[in-house]
Amino acid sequence: MIAASILKQRGMDNFVDVIGGFSEIKATNLLVSDYVCPTTLL
Protein backbone atom coordinates (compact mmCIF):
# COMPACT_ATOMS: atom_id res chain seq x y z
CA MET A 1 0.00 0.00 0.00
CA ILE A 2 2.88 2.35 0.68
CA ALA A 3 4.33 1.78 -2.79
CA ALA A 4 0.91 2.34 -4.37
CA SER A 5 0.53 5.59 -2.45
CA ILE A 6 3.94 6.84 -3.58
CA LEU A 7 3.24 5.90 -7.21
CA LYS A 8 -0.10 7.72 -7.16
CA GLN A 9 1.52 10.83 -5.65
CA ARG A 10 3.98 10.81 -8.55
CA GLY A 11 1.21 10.64 -11.15
CA MET A 12 1.35 6.95 -11.95
CA ASP A 13 -1.98 5.19 -11.91
CA ASN A 14 -1.60 2.34 -14.41
CA PHE A 15 -0.74 -0.39 -11.92
CA VAL A 16 -2.43 -3.12 -9.94
CA ASP A 17 -1.94 -3.99 -6.28
CA VAL A 18 -2.29 -7.78 -6.02
CA ILE A 19 -3.07 -9.05 -2.54
CA GLY A 20 -0.99 -12.15 -1.95
CA GLY A 21 2.20 -10.99 -3.64
CA PHE A 22 4.19 -12.63 -6.39
CA SER A 23 2.66 -16.09 -6.00
CA GLU A 24 -0.79 -14.63 -6.64
CA ILE A 25 0.48 -12.63 -9.61
CA LYS A 26 1.62 -15.88 -11.24
CA ALA A 27 -1.94 -17.20 -10.87
CA THR A 28 -3.40 -14.26 -12.86
CA ASN A 29 -3.30 -13.27 -16.50
CA LEU A 30 -1.62 -9.94 -15.74
CA LEU A 31 1.21 -8.90 -18.01
CA VAL A 32 4.58 -9.08 -16.31
CA SER A 33 8.03 -7.96 -17.32
CA ASP A 34 11.07 -10.16 -17.84
CA TYR A 35 13.20 -7.39 -16.32
CA VAL A 36 15.87 -8.60 -13.91
CA CYS A 37 17.41 -6.05 -11.55
CA PRO A 38 21.15 -5.92 -12.26
CA THR A 39 21.99 -5.93 -8.53
CA THR A 40 20.52 -9.43 -8.21
CA LEU A 41 23.06 -10.69 -10.74
CA LEU A 42 26.09 -9.84 -8.58
CSV table of C-alpha atoms in Angstrom, one decimal:
chain,number,residue,atom,x,y,z
A,1,MET,CA,0.0,0.0,0.0
A,2,ILE,CA,2.9,2.3,0.7
A,3,ALA,CA,4.3,1.8,-2.8
A,4,ALA,CA,0.9,2.3,-4.4
A,5,SER,CA,0.5,5.6,-2.5
A,6,ILE,CA,3.9,6.8,-3.6
A,7,LEU,CA,3.2,5.9,-7.2
A,8,LYS,CA,-0.1,7.7,-7.2
A,9,GLN,CA,1.5,10.8,-5.7
A,10,ARG,CA,4.0,10.8,-8.6
A,11,GLY,CA,1.2,10.6,-11.1
A,12,MET,CA,1.3,6.9,-11.9
A,13,ASP,CA,-2.0,5.2,-11.9
A,14,ASN,CA,-1.6,2.3,-14.4
A,15,PHE,CA,-0.7,-0.4,-11.9
A,16,VAL,CA,-2.4,-3.1,-9.9
A,17,ASP,CA,-1.9,-4.0,-6.3
A,18,VAL,CA,-2.3,-7.8,-6.0
A,19,ILE,CA,-3.1,-9.0,-2.5
A,20,GLY,CA,-1.0,-12.1,-2.0
A,21,GLY,CA,2.2,-11.0,-3.6
A,22,PHE,CA,4.2,-12.6,-6.4
A,23,SER,CA,2.7,-16.1,-6.0
A,24,GLU,CA,-0.8,-14.6,-6.6
A,25,ILE,CA,0.5,-12.6,-9.6
A,26,LYS,CA,1.6,-15.9,-11.2
A,27,ALA,CA,-1.9,-17.2,-10.9
A,28,THR,CA,-3.4,-14.3,-12.9
A,29,ASN,CA,-3.3,-13.3,-16.5
A,30,LEU,CA,-1.6,-9.9,-15.7
A,31,LEU,CA,1.2,-8.9,-18.0
A,32,VAL,CA,4.6,-9.1,-16.3
A,33,SER,CA,8.0,-8.0,-17.3
A,34,ASP,CA,11.1,-10.2,-17.8
A,35,TYR,CA,13.2,-7.4,-16.3
A,36,VAL,CA,15.9,-8.6,-13.9
A,37,CYS,CA,17.4,-6.1,-11.5
A,38,PRO,CA,21.2,-5.9,-12.3
A,39,THR,CA,22.0,-5.9,-8.5
A,40,THR,CA,20.5,-9.4,-8.2
A,41,LEU,CA,23.1,-10.7,-10.7
A,42,LEU,CA,26.1,-9.8,-8.6
